[in-house]
CSV table of C-alpha atoms and ligand atoms in Angstrom, one decimal:
chain,number,residue,atom,x,y,z
K,1,MET,CA,69.2,-67.8,-94.3
K,2,THR,CA,72.7,-67.7,-96.2
K,3,ASN,CA,73.0,-69.8,-99.9
K,4,HIS,CA,75.7,-71.7,-97.8
K,5,ARG,CA,73.5,-72.7,-95.4
K,6,LEU,CA,71.5,-73.9,-97.8
K,7,GLU,CA,73.6,-75.6,-100.0
K,8,LEU,CA,74.2,-77.2,-96.5
K,9,LEU,CA,70.8,-78.3,-95.6
K,10,ARG,CA,70.2,-79.8,-99.3
K,11,ASP,CA,74.0,-81.7,-98.8
K,12,LEU,CA,72.2,-83.2,-96.0
K,13,TYR,CA,68.6,-84.0,-97.1
K,14,SER,CA,70.6,-85.9,-100.2
K,15,ARG,CA,73.0,-88.0,-98.2
K,16,MET,CA,69.8,-88.8,-95.4
K,17,VAL,CA,68.0,-89.7,-98.0
K,18,THR,CA,70.3,-92.3,-99.9
K,19,ILE,CA,70.7,-93.7,-97.4
K,20,ARG,CA,66.9,-93.9,-96.5
K,21,LEU,CA,65.5,-95.1,-99.6
K,22,ALA,CA,68.8,-97.7,-99.9
K,23,GLU,CA,67.6,-98.9,-97.0
K,24,GLU,CA,64.3,-99.3,-97.9
K,25,ARG,CA,65.5,-101.7,-100.8
K,26,LEU,CA,67.0,-103.3,-98.7
K,27,ALA,CA,64.7,-104.9,-96.3
K,28,ASP,CA,62.1,-105.4,-99.7
K,29,LEU,CA,64.7,-107.1,-100.9
K,30,VAL,CA,65.4,-109.2,-97.2
K,31,THR,CA,61.6,-109.8,-97.1
K,32,ALA,CA,61.6,-111.3,-100.3
K,33,GLY,CA,64.8,-113.8,-99.7
K,34,GLU,CA,66.6,-112.5,-102.4
K,35,VAL,CA,69.4,-110.8,-99.5
K,36,GLY,CA,70.5,-113.8,-97.3
K,37,CYS,CA,72.6,-111.5,-95.8
K,38,PRO,CA,71.8,-110.4,-92.6
K,39,CYS,CA,71.2,-106.1,-92.4
K,40,HIS,CA,71.4,-103.9,-89.8
K,41,LEU,CA,69.3,-100.9,-90.0
K,42,TYR,CA,70.1,-97.7,-89.4
K,43,ILE,CA,66.7,-96.1,-90.5
K,44,GLY,CA,65.4,-93.6,-88.3
K,45,GLN,CA,69.4,-92.4,-87.5
K,46,GLU,CA,70.2,-90.9,-91.0
K,47,ALA,CA,71.0,-87.9,-89.0
K,48,ILE,CA,73.6,-88.6,-87.4
K,49,ALA,CA,76.0,-90.3,-90.4
K,50,ALA,CA,75.3,-86.9,-92.7
K,51,GLY,CA,76.0,-84.6,-89.9
K,52,VAL,CA,79.0,-85.9,-89.0
K,53,CYS,CA,80.6,-86.8,-92.8
K,54,ALA,CA,79.3,-83.9,-93.7
K,55,ALA,CA,82.1,-81.9,-91.0
K,56,LEU,CA,84.4,-84.0,-92.8
K,57,GLU,CA,86.8,-84.1,-95.5
K,58,THR,CA,87.5,-87.5,-97.9
K,59,ASP,CA,90.6,-88.3,-96.4
K,60,ASP,CA,89.6,-88.1,-92.6
K,61,THR,CA,89.5,-92.0,-91.8
K,62,VAL,CA,85.3,-93.2,-90.6
K,63,TRP,CA,85.3,-96.7,-88.5
K,64,GLY,CA,82.0,-98.1,-87.7
K,65,GLY,CA,80.8,-101.2,-86.8
K,66,HIS,CA,77.2,-103.7,-87.3
K,67,ARG,CA,74.8,-100.9,-88.4
K,68,SER,CA,77.3,-99.5,-91.1
K,69,HIS,CA,75.6,-99.0,-93.6
K,70,GLY,CA,74.5,-95.4,-93.0
K,71,HIS,CA,77.9,-94.5,-92.0
K,72,TYR,CA,79.7,-95.7,-96.1
K,73,LEU,CA,76.6,-94.0,-98.0
K,74,ALA,CA,77.3,-90.4,-95.6
K,75,LYS,CA,81.2,-90.8,-96.3
K,76,GLY,CA,80.5,-91.5,-100.5
K,77,GLY,CA,80.9,-94.8,-100.3
K,78,ASP,CA,79.7,-95.9,-103.9
K,79,LEU,CA,75.6,-97.4,-104.0
K,80,GLY,CA,76.4,-99.7,-106.5
K,81,ALA,CA,80.0,-101.5,-104.7
K,82,MET,CA,77.4,-102.0,-101.3
K,83,PHE,CA,74.7,-103.4,-102.8
K,84,ALA,CA,77.3,-105.8,-104.8
K,85,GLU,CA,79.2,-107.1,-101.2
K,86,ILE,CA,75.1,-107.2,-99.2
K,87,PHE,CA,74.3,-109.5,-102.1
K,88,GLY,CA,77.6,-111.3,-102.4
K,89,LYS,CA,79.5,-110.6,-105.8
K,90,VAL,CA,82.8,-110.0,-106.6
K,91,LEU,CA,82.2,-106.1,-107.9
K,92,GLY,CA,81.8,-105.7,-103.6
K,93,CYS,CA,82.8,-103.2,-101.9
K,94,ALA,CA,84.7,-106.4,-99.5
K,95,GLU,CA,84.8,-108.9,-102.8
K,96,GLY,CA,81.3,-109.9,-101.8
K,97,ARG,CA,83.5,-112.3,-98.1
K,98,GLY,CA,82.1,-109.3,-96.0
K,99,GLY,CA,78.4,-109.0,-96.6
K,100,SER,CA,76.2,-105.8,-94.9
K,101,MET,CA,78.7,-105.7,-91.9
K,102,HIS,CA,82.0,-105.6,-93.4
K,103,LEU,CA,81.9,-102.1,-95.7
K,104,LEU,CA,85.1,-100.7,-97.1
K,105,ALA,CA,86.5,-98.2,-99.2
K,106,THR,CA,89.3,-96.5,-98.6
K,107,ASP,CA,89.6,-94.0,-101.5
K,108,VAL,CA,87.1,-92.3,-99.2
K,109,GLY,CA,88.0,-93.2,-95.9
K,110,ILE,CA,86.0,-95.9,-95.3
K,111,LEU,CA,88.7,-97.9,-93.2
K,112,GLY,CA,87.2,-100.7,-91.5
K,113,THR,CA,82.8,-101.3,-90.1
K,114,VAL,CA,83.1,-104.6,-88.1
K,115,PRO,CA,80.9,-105.9,-86.6
K,116,ILE,CA,82.8,-106.9,-83.4
K,117,VAL,CA,80.4,-104.4,-80.9
K,118,ALA,CA,83.3,-101.7,-79.6
K,119,ALA,CA,85.9,-103.3,-82.3
K,120,THR,CA,86.8,-100.5,-84.2
K,121,ILE,CA,86.9,-97.6,-81.4
K,122,PRO,CA,91.0,-99.2,-80.8
K,123,LEU,CA,91.5,-99.0,-84.2
K,124,ALA,CA,89.6,-95.6,-85.3
K,125,THR,CA,92.5,-94.5,-82.3
K,126,GLY,CA,95.5,-95.6,-84.2
K,127,ALA,CA,94.3,-94.0,-87.1
K,128,ALA,CA,94.7,-90.8,-85.5
K,129,LEU,CA,97.3,-91.3,-83.7
K,130,ALA,CA,98.7,-92.5,-87.1
K,131,SER,CA,97.8,-89.3,-88.3
K,132,LYS,CA,99.3,-87.6,-85.5
K,133,LEU,CA,103.2,-89.2,-86.0
K,134,ARG,CA,102.6,-88.7,-89.6
K,135,ARG,CA,100.9,-84.8,-88.9
K,136,ASP,CA,99.1,-85.2,-92.0
K,137,GLY,CA,95.9,-83.6,-91.1
K,138,ARG,CA,93.6,-86.5,-90.7
K,139,VAL,CA,90.4,-87.1,-87.9
K,140,ALA,CA,89.7,-90.1,-87.1
K,141,ILE,CA,85.5,-90.9,-87.1
K,142,ALA,CA,84.4,-93.5,-84.2
K,143,PHE,CA,81.1,-94.6,-84.7
K,144,PHE,CA,79.7,-96.8,-82.3
K,145,GLY,CA,76.5,-97.8,-80.2
K,146,ASP,CA,75.4,-97.6,-77.0
K,147,GLY,CA,76.2,-100.7,-76.2
K,148,ALA,CA,79.5,-99.9,-77.4
K,149,MET,CA,80.4,-98.4,-74.5
K,150,GLU,CA,79.7,-100.8,-72.5
K,151,GLU,CA,83.0,-102.5,-73.3
K,152,GLY,CA,86.9,-102.0,-71.6
K,153,HIS,CA,88.1,-101.3,-74.8
K,154,CYS,CA,85.7,-98.3,-75.2
K,155,HIS,CA,87.2,-96.9,-72.5
K,156,GLU,CA,91.2,-97.3,-73.3
K,157,SER,CA,91.0,-96.7,-76.2
K,158,MET,CA,88.9,-92.6,-74.5
K,159,ASN,CA,92.1,-92.4,-72.1
K,160,LEU,CA,94.9,-93.1,-74.5
K,161,ALA,CA,92.8,-90.8,-77.0
K,162,ALA,CA,92.8,-88.1,-74.5
K,163,LEU,CA,96.3,-88.5,-72.7
K,164,TYR,CA,98.0,-88.3,-76.4
K,165,ALA,CA,95.7,-85.5,-77.5
K,166,LEU,CA,94.9,-87.1,-80.7
K,167,PRO,CA,92.7,-86.3,-83.6
K,168,ILE,CA,89.7,-88.6,-82.7
K,169,VAL,CA,85.8,-88.3,-82.7
K,170,PHE,CA,83.9,-90.3,-80.4
K,171,VAL,CA,80.4,-90.4,-82.0
K,172,CYS,CA,78.6,-92.8,-79.3
K,173,GLU,CA,74.9,-93.4,-81.6
K,174,ASN,CA,72.3,-93.8,-78.2
K,175,ASN,CA,69.8,-95.3,-79.6
K,176,PHE,CA,68.6,-96.6,-76.6
K,177,TYR,CA,69.1,-100.2,-76.8
K,178,ALA,CA,71.6,-102.8,-77.9
K,179,SER,CA,69.7,-106.0,-79.5
K,180,HIS,CA,67.1,-106.5,-77.4
K,181,MET,CA,68.5,-104.9,-73.7
K,182,ALA,CA,67.3,-101.7,-72.9
K,183,LEU,CA,69.5,-98.8,-71.8
K,184,THR,CA,68.1,-98.4,-68.7
K,185,GLY,CA,68.3,-101.9,-68.0
K,186,ARG,CA,71.7,-102.8,-68.6
K,187,ARG,CA,73.3,-99.2,-66.4
K,188,ALA,CA,72.2,-97.4,-63.1
K,189,ALA,CA,71.9,-94.1,-65.4
K,190,ASP,CA,71.2,-92.4,-68.2
K,191,ASN,CA,74.3,-90.5,-68.5
K,192,LEU,CA,77.0,-92.0,-71.6
K,193,VAL,CA,77.9,-88.9,-72.0
K,194,THR,CA,79.9,-88.9,-68.6
K,195,ALA,CA,82.3,-90.2,-69.5
K,196,ALA,CA,83.6,-88.0,-70.9
K,197,ASP,CA,84.4,-85.6,-68.0
K,198,ALA,CA,86.1,-89.5,-66.8
K,199,HIS,CA,88.4,-89.3,-69.7
K,200,ALA,CA,89.1,-85.4,-69.2
K,201,MET,CA,87.6,-84.9,-72.8
K,202,PRO,CA,84.6,-82.7,-73.7
K,203,GLY,CA,81.3,-84.1,-74.1
K,204,GLU,CA,78.5,-82.8,-75.8
K,205,VAL,CA,74.4,-84.3,-76.1
K,206,VAL,CA,73.2,-83.8,-79.2
K,207,ASP,CA,70.1,-84.1,-80.9
K,208,GLY,CA,70.9,-87.0,-82.8
K,209,ASN,CA,67.4,-86.7,-84.7
K,210,ASP,CA,68.3,-82.6,-86.0
K,211,ALA,CA,70.9,-83.2,-88.2
K,212,VAL,CA,71.8,-79.2,-88.6
K,213,ALA,CA,72.1,-79.7,-85.0
K,214,VAL,CA,74.2,-83.0,-85.4
K,215,TYR,CA,76.4,-81.1,-88.3
K,216,ASP,CA,77.3,-78.3,-85.7
K,217,ALA,CA,78.8,-80.1,-83.0
K,218,ALA,CA,81.2,-82.3,-85.3
K,219,VAL,CA,82.2,-79.0,-86.7
K,220,ARG,CA,83.5,-78.0,-84.0
K,221,ALA,CA,84.7,-81.6,-82.8
K,222,VAL,CA,86.5,-82.0,-85.7
K,223,ALA,CA,87.9,-78.5,-85.5
K,224,ARG,CA,89.2,-79.6,-81.9
K,225,ALA,CA,90.8,-82.3,-83.5
K,226,ARG,CA,92.4,-81.3,-86.2
K,227,ALA,CA,93.9,-78.0,-83.9
K,228,GLY,CA,95.9,-80.9,-82.2
K,229,VAL,CA,94.0,-79.8,-78.5
K,230,GLY,CA,91.8,-83.4,-78.8
K,231,PRO,CA,89.2,-85.9,-78.8
K,232,THR,CA,85.6,-84.8,-77.9
K,233,LEU,CA,82.2,-87.4,-77.7
K,234,LEU,CA,79.3,-86.9,-79.0
K,235,GLU,CA,76.6,-88.5,-77.4
K,236,CYS,CA,73.7,-88.3,-80.1
K,237,ARG,CA,70.3,-89.7,-78.7
K,238,THR,CA,68.6,-91.0,-81.5
K,239,PHE,CA,66.3,-94.2,-81.5
K,240,ARG,CA,66.3,-97.2,-85.2
K,241,TRP,CA,63.0,-97.5,-86.3
K,242,ARG,CA,63.3,-101.3,-87.8
K,243,GLY,CA,64.2,-104.4,-85.6
K,244,HIS,CA,68.0,-105.3,-83.9
K,245,VAL,CA,68.8,-107.3,-87.2
K,246,GLY,CA,66.8,-107.7,-90.2
K,247,PRO,CA,63.7,-105.7,-91.3
K,248,SER,CA,60.7,-106.0,-89.5
K,249,TRP,CA,59.0,-103.0,-86.9
K,250,ASP,CA,60.5,-105.0,-83.5
K,251,MET,CA,56.9,-104.6,-82.2
K,252,ASP,CA,57.0,-109.1,-82.1
K,253,VAL,CA,60.1,-109.6,-80.3
K,254,GLY,CA,58.1,-109.1,-77.0
K,255,VAL,CA,60.6,-105.4,-76.3
K,256,LYS,CA,57.8,-102.7,-74.8
K,257,ARG,CA,59.3,-100.2,-78.1
K,258,ARG,CA,55.8,-99.6,-79.7
K,259,ASP,CA,54.6,-96.0,-77.4
K,260,GLU,CA,58.5,-95.5,-77.6
K,261,LEU,CA,58.8,-96.2,-81.2
K,262,GLN,CA,55.9,-93.9,-82.0
K,263,GLN,CA,57.3,-90.6,-80.0
K,264,TRP,CA,60.9,-91.1,-82.0
K,265,LEU,CA,58.0,-91.6,-85.5
K,266,ASP,CA,56.9,-88.4,-85.0
K,267,ARG,CA,60.9,-87.3,-85.8
K,268,ASP,CA,61.6,-88.7,-88.3
K,269,PRO,CA,64.9,-86.6,-88.9
K,270,ILE,CA,64.4,-86.4,-92.6
K,271,ARG,CA,60.7,-84.9,-92.4
K,272,LEU,CA,62.4,-82.6,-89.0
K,273,LEU,CA,65.1,-81.3,-92.1
K,274,ARG,CA,62.3,-80.7,-94.8
K,275,ARG,CA,60.3,-79.0,-92.4
K,276,VAL,CA,63.4,-76.9,-91.9
K,277,MET,CA,64.3,-76.2,-95.1
K,278,GLU,CA,61.2,-75.7,-96.6
K,279,SER,CA,60.6,-72.7,-93.6
K,280,ALA,CA,63.6,-71.5,-96.0
K,281,GLY,CA,61.6,-71.4,-99.0
K,282,VAL,CA,62.3,-74.4,-100.8
K,283,ALA,CA,60.0,-75.8,-103.3
K,284,GLY,CA,58.1,-79.2,-102.7
K,285,ALA,CA,59.4,-80.6,-106.5
K,286,ALA,CA,62.8,-79.4,-105.0
K,287,PHE,CA,62.8,-82.7,-102.6
K,288,ASP,CA,60.7,-84.1,-105.8
K,289,GLU,CA,63.8,-83.6,-107.7
K,290,VAL,CA,66.2,-85.6,-104.9
K,291,ASP,CA,64.1,-88.7,-104.6
K,292,GLU,CA,63.8,-89.3,-108.1
K,293,ARG,CA,67.5,-88.9,-108.4
K,294,VAL,CA,68.0,-91.2,-105.6
K,295,ARG,CA,65.2,-94.3,-106.9
K,296,ALA,CA,67.1,-93.9,-109.9
K,297,GLU,CA,70.6,-94.3,-108.6
K,298,ILE,CA,69.4,-97.6,-106.8
K,299,ARG,CA,67.3,-99.2,-109.5
K,300,ALA,CA,71.0,-98.6,-111.4
K,301,ALA,CA,73.0,-100.3,-107.5
K,302,GLU,CA,70.5,-103.6,-108.1
K,303,ALA,CA,71.1,-103.8,-111.8
K,304,PHE,CA,74.8,-104.1,-110.7
K,305,ALA,CA,74.7,-105.9,-108.1
K,306,ARG,CA,72.6,-108.9,-109.8
K,307,SER,CA,74.5,-108.5,-113.2
K,308,ALA,CA,77.7,-108.9,-111.1
K,309,PRO,CA,79.7,-112.3,-110.8
K,310,CYS,CA,80.0,-114.8,-107.2
K,311,PRO,CA,83.8,-115.4,-106.1
K,312,PRO,CA,84.2,-118.8,-108.0
K,313,ALA,CA,84.1,-121.6,-106.0
K,314,ASP,CA,87.8,-122.4,-106.4
K,315,GLU,CA,88.6,-119.3,-104.7
K,316,LEU,CA,86.4,-120.0,-101.3
K,317,ASP,CA,90.5,-119.6,-99.3
K,318,THR,CA,91.6,-117.2,-100.7
K,319,HIS,CA,92.4,-114.7,-98.1
K,320,VAL,CA,91.6,-116.9,-95.8
K,321,TYR,CA,94.5,-118.4,-94.5
K,322,ALA,CA,98.4,-116.3,-94.2
K,323,THR,CA,100.9,-116.8,-97.3
K,324,GLY,CA,103.9,-116.3,-98.4
K,325,ALA,CA,106.3,-115.2,-96.7
K,326,ARG,CA,106.5,-114.2,-93.4
P,1,LIG,C1,82.3,-108.5,-78.8
P,1,LIG,C2,80.5,-108.9,-79.2
P,1,LIG,N1,79.8,-109.0,-78.0
P,1,LIG,C3,78.1,-108.9,-78.8
P,1,LIG,C4,78.1,-108.7,-79.8
P,1,LIG,C5,76.5,-108.7,-79.9
P,1,LIG,N2,75.8,-108.4,-80.6
P,1,LIG,C6,76.2,-107.6,-81.9
P,1,LIG,S1,75.7,-105.6,-82.0
P,1,LIG,C7,74.5,-106.0,-80.2
P,1,LIG,C8,74.4,-105.1,-80.0
P,1,LIG,C9,75.0,-104.1,-80.4
P,1,LIG,O1,74.1,-102.8,-79.4
P,1,LIG,P1,75.0,-100.9,-79.0
P,1,LIG,O2,76.7,-100.8,-79.7
P,1,LIG,O3,73.8,-99.8,-78.8
P,1,LIG,O4,74.4,-100.6,-81.5
P,1,LIG,P2,73.0,-101.1,-82.0
P,1,LIG,O5,72.7,-102.1,-82.4
P,1,LIG,O6,71.9,-100.0,-81.7
P,1,LIG,O7,73.1,-100.1,-83.1
P,1,LIG,C10,75.5,-106.9,-79.7
P,1,LIG,C11,74.8,-107.0,-78.0
P,1,LIG,C12,79.0,-108.5,-80.3
P,1,LIG,N3,78.6,-108.8,-81.9
P,1,LIG,N4,80.4,-108.3,-80.3
P,2,LIG,MG1,72.1,-99.3,-79.8
């Protein structure tokens, strides 16, 4: 393995561990009642955010939904500002007014995560159209779930993007559930990727638990987008380990996921990557070092969030009503 490739694996590992450990801490804080904000955890899907974002430049834009801690962190969003946001503090990345489902970091290209299912797909398409008109070379990434592919504006966006050959990659994270409904209970066939054919763009099914496979697919799709050839649909197949929202393991809500979940736990994306790295000669101490560094960053992020002030009560309706001249 080349040094360059090994550096990539280290980078992917670091991004994935940051997401995993940050969310495990958030899960504990929700369980302890210290965080009241609803958190849709991404644990189990880390390889997708890490693999795609490792293929991007800082200026490229990323758009997500309700389950976007992973996208925010993988694209380089500040950990302290994310914790502060989830604690509802003014130093949060949305000034404490959005919480877990409205993470933003315009300086690193995270332009919008919004919990209305599929809402950011047209926004990402608009960003791609703007990039094409400005010729600024940026690529937009729309991250969304399998459930979002059932929304009309997802397909309207894909059609427009294909028609105008826009620089965008549609990344569907197929975790086989939308809330508590299984994919096969909602669709006649497990065939999400065939939407690409309908919209005359390339589509690729990717093992969403294999960070390197995701990265390689993203590199191809981003290159097409940047070259002006047009959009790509990546269907990354994965599984969320926790409940739809909150830290539970989702085995107690009437969803018969136990057997399915066990199969995916055995394919832990972080463990899979670690195995590849170990066989390339990376020693155990190197992983411990990353884990320790990330744990220290999370402790610092939490301390920062706890010590930050809440938004002042007299600013309750700031940003709610339009002000100034129209
Ligand atoms: C337009 C809209 N309809 C319904 C909801 C309620 N809702 C929130 S998340 C969700 C499921 C989304 O599933 P999917 O797109 O597969 O993402 P996942 O939760 O699996 O990551 C639903 C139905 C919503 N937020 N917005
Ligand atoms: Mg889903």
